[in-house]
Amino acid sequence: MDQSTERSSVDRRALIAAAVTVVLWASAFVSIRDSADHFGPGGLALGRLLAGSLALGAVLLIRREGWPPRGAWPGIAISGVLWFGLYMVGLNWGERHVDAGTAAMVVNVGPMVIALLGGWLLKEGFPPMLLAGMAVSFAGAVVVGVSMSDGGASSLLGVGLCLLAAVAYGGGVVAQKPALRHASALQVTTFGCFVGTAACLPFTGQLVSDVAVAPLGATLNVVYLGLFPTALAFSTWAYALARTTAGKMGATTYAVPALVVVMSWAYLGEVPGWLTLFGGLLCLAGVAVSRRRPRSRPAAAAPYSTSVVSSRPSK
């Protein structure tokens, strides 16, 4: 009784952490799109990562968590290069050519990469409800993207870059999951951000040039991306990922396109049509389906009272 209560409490905290992540990552698509006219892809990624690294480093020092154990470093290094580095540069570049809604739809190929790699490499398996939820949500993501793609005139280069970002994101999540067995969520996030920052240092010149001419609002937008969608959202993601499977966490991000639609409407003045809203609802429905557990069917009556009862692990 106490154990199940404690487990549900942990699951609830993980769900709240995942919700915070989804909302902040949705805002990142809109902020990146808004900054595209003032910052180059590499400079924007480096500025975002520098702000995130400073914030995470300060929290790490205050909490005195120190250096991650050696066993966590392979996952930290791979996720840092792929997710914090390649993903951010690819997404920033892609959003110079496609709108925020289309970018969110294309990047949501990433959870499929996570589920496939997680089921194979991390031995998480492929639960039917997860696969069903992914199918529903992906259909919704396609509807959202098509409805916001200006009649199909999106740049092929932009779509390709967003696909590259999606693969980097999926690979980074799968690499991060084993690292969380050895180190805390804060350590994995902070040092992954450090690795990503180091990988983006070649863009220092671009960042300096951009900051020199960009309006103050655009520069503050970069700081926002570093503090909230990076430092805070990546930390809440790692916290939730440590308490569930990579496949289920990846499926929760299918809610992002729906939120991008609402935020783009409010902040960028992009008014979504009914088709876009319908696609967003499909995304949310798929997330709900993916998190459901199949009902255990009541056991059939045994023909003889002396039958042996077999024990089956509940999933």
Short mmCIF file of C-alpha atoms in Angstrom, two decimals:
data_model
loop_
_atom_site.label_atom_id
_atom_site.label_comp_id
_atom_site.label_asym_id
_atom_site.label_seq_id
_atom_site.Cartn_x
_atom_site.Cartn_y
_atom_site.Cartn_z
CA MET A 1 0.00 0.00 0.00
CA ASP A 2 2.69 2.44 1.03
CA GLN A 3 4.86 1.31 -1.87
CA SER A 4 2.12 1.88 -4.48
CA THR A 5 1.31 5.28 -3.00
CA GLU A 6 4.97 6.26 -3.20
CA ARG A 7 5.18 5.01 -6.81
CA SER A 8 2.12 7.02 -7.88
CA SER A 9 3.58 10.10 -6.18
CA VAL A 10 6.83 9.69 -8.11
CA ASP A 11 4.89 9.18 -11.36
CA ARG A 12 2.90 12.34 -10.67
CA ARG A 13 6.08 14.37 -10.14
CA ALA A 14 7.55 12.92 -13.33
CA LEU A 15 4.36 13.84 -15.23
CA ILE A 16 4.53 17.44 -13.95
CA ALA A 17 8.20 17.64 -14.95
CA ALA A 18 7.38 16.33 -18.43
CA ALA A 19 4.56 18.91 -18.77
CA VAL A 20 6.94 21.76 -17.87
CA THR A 21 9.38 20.48 -20.48
CA VAL A 22 6.75 20.26 -23.22
CA VAL A 23 5.46 23.81 -22.62
CA LEU A 24 8.94 25.35 -22.58
CA TRP A 25 10.12 23.42 -25.63
CA ALA A 26 7.03 24.55 -27.52
CA SER A 27 7.92 28.15 -26.67
CA ALA A 28 11.43 27.51 -28.02
CA PHE A 29 10.09 26.88 -31.54
CA VAL A 30 8.37 30.27 -31.50
CA SER A 31 11.39 32.06 -29.97
CA ILE A 32 13.79 30.53 -32.51
CA ARG A 33 11.53 31.58 -35.36
CA ASP A 34 11.33 35.09 -33.91
CA SER A 35 15.14 35.31 -33.62
CA ALA A 36 15.95 33.93 -37.08
CA ASP A 37 16.23 37.40 -38.65
CA HIS A 38 18.85 38.56 -36.14
CA PHE A 39 20.98 35.52 -35.29
CA GLY A 40 22.63 32.90 -37.46
CA PRO A 41 21.97 29.21 -36.68
CA GLY A 42 25.34 28.60 -35.01
CA GLY A 43 25.45 31.89 -33.15
CA LEU A 44 21.95 31.39 -31.80
CA ALA A 45 22.83 27.86 -30.63
CA LEU A 46 26.04 29.02 -28.94
CA GLY A 47 24.37 32.00 -27.23
CA ARG A 48 21.56 29.78 -25.97
CA LEU A 49 24.00 27.14 -24.70
CA LEU A 50 26.24 29.70 -23.00
CA ALA A 51 23.29 31.13 -21.07
CA GLY A 52 22.12 27.64 -20.18
CA SER A 53 25.60 26.53 -19.10
CA LEU A 54 26.00 29.52 -16.79
CA ALA A 55 22.64 28.89 -15.13
CA LEU A 56 23.14 25.13 -14.79
CA GLY A 57 26.73 25.54 -13.59
CA ALA A 58 25.60 27.92 -10.85
CA VAL A 59 22.90 25.52 -9.66
CA LEU A 60 25.38 22.61 -9.73
CA LEU A 61 27.82 24.57 -7.54
CA ILE A 62 25.08 25.57 -5.08
CA ARG A 63 23.90 21.95 -4.77
CA ARG A 64 27.52 20.70 -4.63
CA GLU A 65 26.82 17.73 -6.86
CA GLY A 66 30.27 17.79 -8.40
CA TRP A 67 31.72 15.76 -11.28
CA PRO A 68 29.61 12.93 -12.79
CA PRO A 69 30.83 9.33 -12.27
CA ARG A 70 32.91 7.84 -15.07
CA GLY A 71 30.10 5.48 -16.11
CA ALA A 72 27.87 8.43 -17.04
CA TRP A 73 30.34 10.09 -19.39
CA PRO A 74 29.75 8.13 -22.61
CA GLY A 75 26.04 9.01 -22.53
CA ILE A 76 26.74 12.61 -21.51
CA ALA A 77 29.28 13.11 -24.31
CA ILE A 78 27.08 11.58 -27.02
CA SER A 79 23.91 13.41 -25.94
CA GLY A 80 25.88 16.66 -25.58
CA VAL A 81 27.18 16.54 -29.15
CA LEU A 82 24.00 15.22 -30.74
CA TRP A 83 21.21 16.86 -28.76
CA PHE A 84 22.68 20.04 -27.32
CA GLY A 85 24.91 20.68 -30.33
CA LEU A 86 23.80 19.22 -33.66
CA TYR A 87 20.08 19.32 -32.85
CA MET A 88 20.07 23.01 -31.92
CA VAL A 89 22.12 24.14 -34.91
CA GLY A 90 20.03 22.04 -37.30
CA LEU A 91 16.72 23.27 -35.87
CA ASN A 92 17.84 26.93 -35.90
CA TRP A 93 18.91 26.59 -39.52
CA GLY A 94 15.75 24.73 -40.49
CA GLU A 95 13.48 27.41 -38.97
CA ARG A 96 15.06 29.98 -41.28
CA HIS A 97 13.26 28.19 -44.12
CA VAL A 98 10.06 26.75 -42.61
CA ASP A 99 7.52 28.09 -40.12
CA ALA A 100 7.46 27.07 -36.46
CA GLY A 101 4.50 24.69 -36.87
CA THR A 102 6.09 22.81 -39.75
CA ALA A 103 9.39 22.57 -37.85
CA ALA A 104 7.57 21.17 -34.81
CA MET A 105 5.84 18.56 -36.98
CA VAL A 106 9.06 17.41 -38.68
CA VAL A 107 11.05 17.28 -35.44
CA ASN A 108 8.34 15.03 -34.02
CA VAL A 109 9.78 12.24 -36.10
CA GLY A 110 12.28 12.17 -33.21
CA PRO A 111 10.07 10.25 -30.77
CA MET A 112 9.77 7.46 -33.31
CA VAL A 113 13.58 7.32 -33.44
CA ILE A 114 13.60 7.27 -29.61
CA ALA A 115 11.02 4.49 -29.38
CA LEU A 116 12.75 2.35 -31.98
CA LEU A 117 16.26 2.82 -30.56
CA GLY A 118 14.99 2.57 -26.97
CA GLY A 119 13.14 -0.65 -27.68
CA TRP A 120 16.17 -2.12 -29.41
CA LEU A 121 19.24 -0.77 -27.57
CA LEU A 122 17.74 -0.13 -24.12
CA LYS A 123 15.57 -3.30 -24.21
CA GLU A 124 12.43 -1.27 -23.36
CA GLY A 125 10.31 -3.25 -25.80
CA PHE A 126 7.46 -1.97 -27.93
CA PRO A 127 4.22 -1.82 -25.86
CA PRO A 128 1.11 -1.83 -28.10
CA MET A 129 -0.38 1.28 -26.44
CA LEU A 130 2.86 3.20 -27.04
CA LEU A 131 2.88 2.27 -30.72
CA ALA A 132 -0.83 3.09 -31.09
CA GLY A 133 -0.38 6.46 -29.40
CA MET A 134 2.59 7.27 -31.59
CA ALA A 135 0.58 6.49 -34.72
CA VAL A 136 -2.28 8.78 -33.65
CA SER A 137 0.05 11.59 -32.60
CA PHE A 138 2.16 11.37 -35.72
CA ALA A 139 -1.00 11.65 -37.83
CA GLY A 140 -1.89 14.77 -35.84
CA ALA A 141 1.60 16.19 -36.27
CA VAL A 142 1.34 15.69 -40.04
CA VAL A 143 -2.02 17.51 -40.10
CA VAL A 144 -0.54 20.41 -38.10
CA GLY A 145 2.49 20.65 -40.36
CA VAL A 146 0.54 20.46 -43.62
CA SER A 147 -1.97 23.06 -42.45
CA MET A 148 0.83 25.50 -41.58
CA SER A 149 3.17 24.84 -44.49
CA ASP A 150 1.86 27.58 -46.80
CA GLY A 151 0.26 25.18 -49.20
CA GLY A 152 3.19 22.81 -49.35
CA ALA A 153 5.72 25.48 -50.41
CA SER A 154 8.06 24.86 -47.47
CA SER A 155 11.74 24.78 -48.31
CA LEU A 156 13.08 21.29 -48.98
CA LEU A 157 16.31 22.35 -47.31
CA GLY A 158 14.45 23.47 -44.18
CA VAL A 159 12.53 20.20 -43.93
CA GLY A 160 15.75 18.23 -44.42
CA LEU A 161 17.50 20.19 -41.67
CA CYS A 162 14.59 19.62 -39.29
CA LEU A 163 14.73 15.90 -40.08
CA LEU A 164 18.44 15.93 -39.27
CA ALA A 165 17.61 17.68 -35.99
CA ALA A 166 14.99 15.02 -35.24
CA VAL A 167 17.46 12.16 -35.72
CA ALA A 168 20.05 13.96 -33.56
CA TYR A 169 17.42 14.53 -30.88
CA GLY A 170 16.34 10.88 -30.90
CA GLY A 171 19.89 9.60 -30.69
CA GLY A 172 20.72 12.04 -27.90
CA VAL A 173 17.78 10.94 -25.74
CA VAL A 174 18.63 7.26 -26.11
CA ALA A 175 22.27 7.99 -25.19
CA GLN A 176 21.17 10.06 -22.18
CA LYS A 177 18.99 7.37 -20.60
CA PRO A 178 21.87 5.03 -19.52
CA ALA A 179 23.82 8.02 -18.16
CA LEU A 180 20.99 8.67 -15.70
CA ARG A 181 21.70 5.33 -14.04
CA HIS A 182 25.08 6.66 -12.91
CA ALA A 183 24.54 10.40 -12.38
CA SER A 184 21.78 12.76 -11.28
CA ALA A 185 19.49 14.55 -13.72
CA LEU A 186 21.23 17.85 -12.92
CA GLN A 187 24.69 16.41 -13.56
CA VAL A 188 23.68 14.79 -16.85
CA THR A 189 21.95 17.95 -18.07
CA THR A 190 24.67 20.37 -16.95
CA PHE A 191 27.62 18.49 -18.38
CA GLY A 192 25.69 17.65 -21.55
CA CYS A 193 25.13 21.38 -21.97
CA PHE A 194 28.85 21.99 -21.38
CA VAL A 195 29.73 19.46 -24.09
CA GLY A 196 27.25 21.04 -26.51
CA THR A 197 28.68 24.50 -25.78
CA ALA A 198 32.20 23.27 -26.52
CA ALA A 199 31.00 21.71 -29.79
CA CYS A 200 29.49 25.06 -30.84
CA LEU A 201 32.54 27.21 -30.00
CA PRO A 202 33.50 27.47 -33.70
CA PHE A 203 30.46 29.78 -34.03
CA THR A 204 31.90 32.33 -31.56
CA GLY A 205 32.65 34.85 -34.30
CA GLN A 206 29.11 34.59 -35.65
CA LEU A 207 27.64 35.12 -32.19
CA VAL A 208 29.78 38.21 -31.51
CA SER A 209 28.83 39.73 -34.87
CA ASP A 210 25.13 39.01 -34.32
CA VAL A 211 25.03 40.47 -30.81
CA ALA A 212 26.72 43.66 -32.06
CA VAL A 213 23.88 44.46 -34.47
CA ALA A 214 20.86 42.65 -33.00
CA PRO A 215 18.20 44.64 -31.12
CA LEU A 216 18.10 44.20 -27.35
CA GLY A 217 14.84 42.25 -27.51
CA ALA A 218 16.36 39.63 -29.81
CA THR A 219 19.39 39.23 -27.53
CA LEU A 220 17.12 38.83 -24.50
CA ASN A 221 15.24 36.19 -26.48
CA VAL A 222 18.47 34.21 -26.79
CA VAL A 223 18.99 34.50 -23.02
CA TYR A 224 15.43 33.26 -22.49
CA LEU A 225 16.14 30.24 -24.70
CA GLY A 226 19.18 29.44 -22.58
CA LEU A 227 17.55 29.84 -19.17
CA PHE A 228 14.15 28.24 -19.73
CA PRO A 229 13.85 25.91 -22.76
CA THR A 230 17.46 24.78 -22.15
CA ALA A 231 18.50 24.97 -18.47
CA LEU A 232 15.10 24.40 -16.87
CA ALA A 233 13.35 22.26 -19.51
CA PHE A 234 16.28 19.91 -20.13
CA SER A 235 16.58 19.41 -16.35
CA THR A 236 12.90 18.58 -15.92
CA TRP A 237 13.17 16.27 -18.94
CA ALA A 238 16.11 14.37 -17.42
CA TYR A 239 14.25 14.16 -14.08
CA ALA A 240 11.21 12.60 -15.77
CA LEU A 241 13.31 10.40 -18.10
CA ALA A 242 15.05 8.86 -15.08
CA ARG A 243 11.61 7.75 -13.82
CA THR A 244 10.08 6.33 -17.01
CA THR A 245 11.08 4.85 -20.36
CA ALA A 246 12.69 6.77 -23.23
CA GLY A 247 9.81 5.71 -25.51
CA LYS A 248 7.09 7.13 -23.26
CA MET A 249 9.00 10.37 -22.70
CA GLY A 250 9.47 10.74 -26.44
CA ALA A 251 5.74 10.26 -26.99
CA THR A 252 4.89 13.13 -24.62
CA THR A 253 6.63 15.59 -26.95
CA TYR A 254 3.91 14.98 -29.53
CA ALA A 255 1.94 17.60 -27.60
CA VAL A 256 4.49 20.24 -28.68
CA PRO A 257 3.02 21.02 -32.15
CA ALA A 258 -0.39 21.77 -30.65
CA LEU A 259 1.16 24.19 -28.17
CA VAL A 260 3.30 25.75 -30.90
CA VAL A 261 0.10 26.53 -32.79
CA VAL A 262 -1.40 28.36 -29.81
CA MET A 263 1.82 30.24 -29.01
CA SER A 264 2.40 31.22 -32.63
CA TRP A 265 -1.15 32.51 -32.74
CA ALA A 266 -0.67 34.62 -29.61
CA TYR A 267 2.91 35.83 -30.14
CA LEU A 268 3.55 35.85 -33.90
CA GLY A 269 -0.01 36.62 -34.99
CA GLU A 270 -0.35 33.38 -37.00
CA VAL A 271 -4.03 32.49 -36.79
CA PRO A 272 -4.51 28.72 -37.11
CA GLY A 273 -7.33 27.22 -39.12
CA TRP A 274 -9.67 24.46 -38.06
CA LEU A 275 -7.48 21.84 -39.69
CA THR A 276 -4.52 22.96 -37.58
CA LEU A 277 -6.57 22.83 -34.40
CA PHE A 278 -7.82 19.36 -35.31
CA GLY A 279 -4.25 18.17 -35.81
CA GLY A 280 -3.24 19.61 -32.45
CA LEU A 281 -6.05 17.72 -30.73
CA LEU A 282 -4.90 14.52 -32.41
CA CYS A 283 -1.39 15.11 -31.05
CA LEU A 284 -2.73 15.44 -27.50
CA ALA A 285 -4.99 12.39 -27.94
CA GLY A 286 -2.03 10.31 -29.03
CA VAL A 287 -0.04 11.34 -25.95
CA ALA A 288 -2.95 10.23 -23.75
CA VAL A 289 -3.19 6.88 -25.57
CA SER A 290 0.55 6.24 -25.26
CA ARG A 291 0.45 6.66 -21.49
CA ARG A 292 -2.45 4.26 -20.95
CA ARG A 293 -1.80 0.80 -19.64
CA PRO A 294 -3.75 -2.08 -21.16
CA ARG A 295 -6.46 -3.41 -18.86
CA SER A 296 -5.69 -6.75 -17.35
CA ARG A 297 -8.46 -9.14 -18.32
CA PRO A 298 -10.13 -11.00 -15.45
CA ALA A 299 -8.88 -14.54 -15.15
CA ALA A 300 -11.24 -17.19 -16.49
CA ALA A 301 -12.73 -19.57 -13.99
CA ALA A 302 -10.59 -22.67 -13.57
CA PRO A 303 -12.31 -25.94 -14.62
CA TYR A 304 -11.06 -27.68 -11.49
CA SER A 305 -10.57 -26.23 -8.04
CA THR A 306 -7.23 -27.99 -7.85
CA SER A 307 -5.78 -26.18 -10.88
CA VAL A 308 -2.40 -24.59 -10.47
CA VAL A 309 -2.49 -20.78 -10.57
CA SER A 310 0.26 -19.40 -12.77
CA SER A 311 1.77 -16.06 -11.84
CA ARG A 312 2.26 -13.55 -14.60
CA PRO A 313 4.14 -10.31 -14.21
CA SER A 314 1.86 -7.31 -14.58
CA LYS A 315 2.99 -4.66 -16.97
#
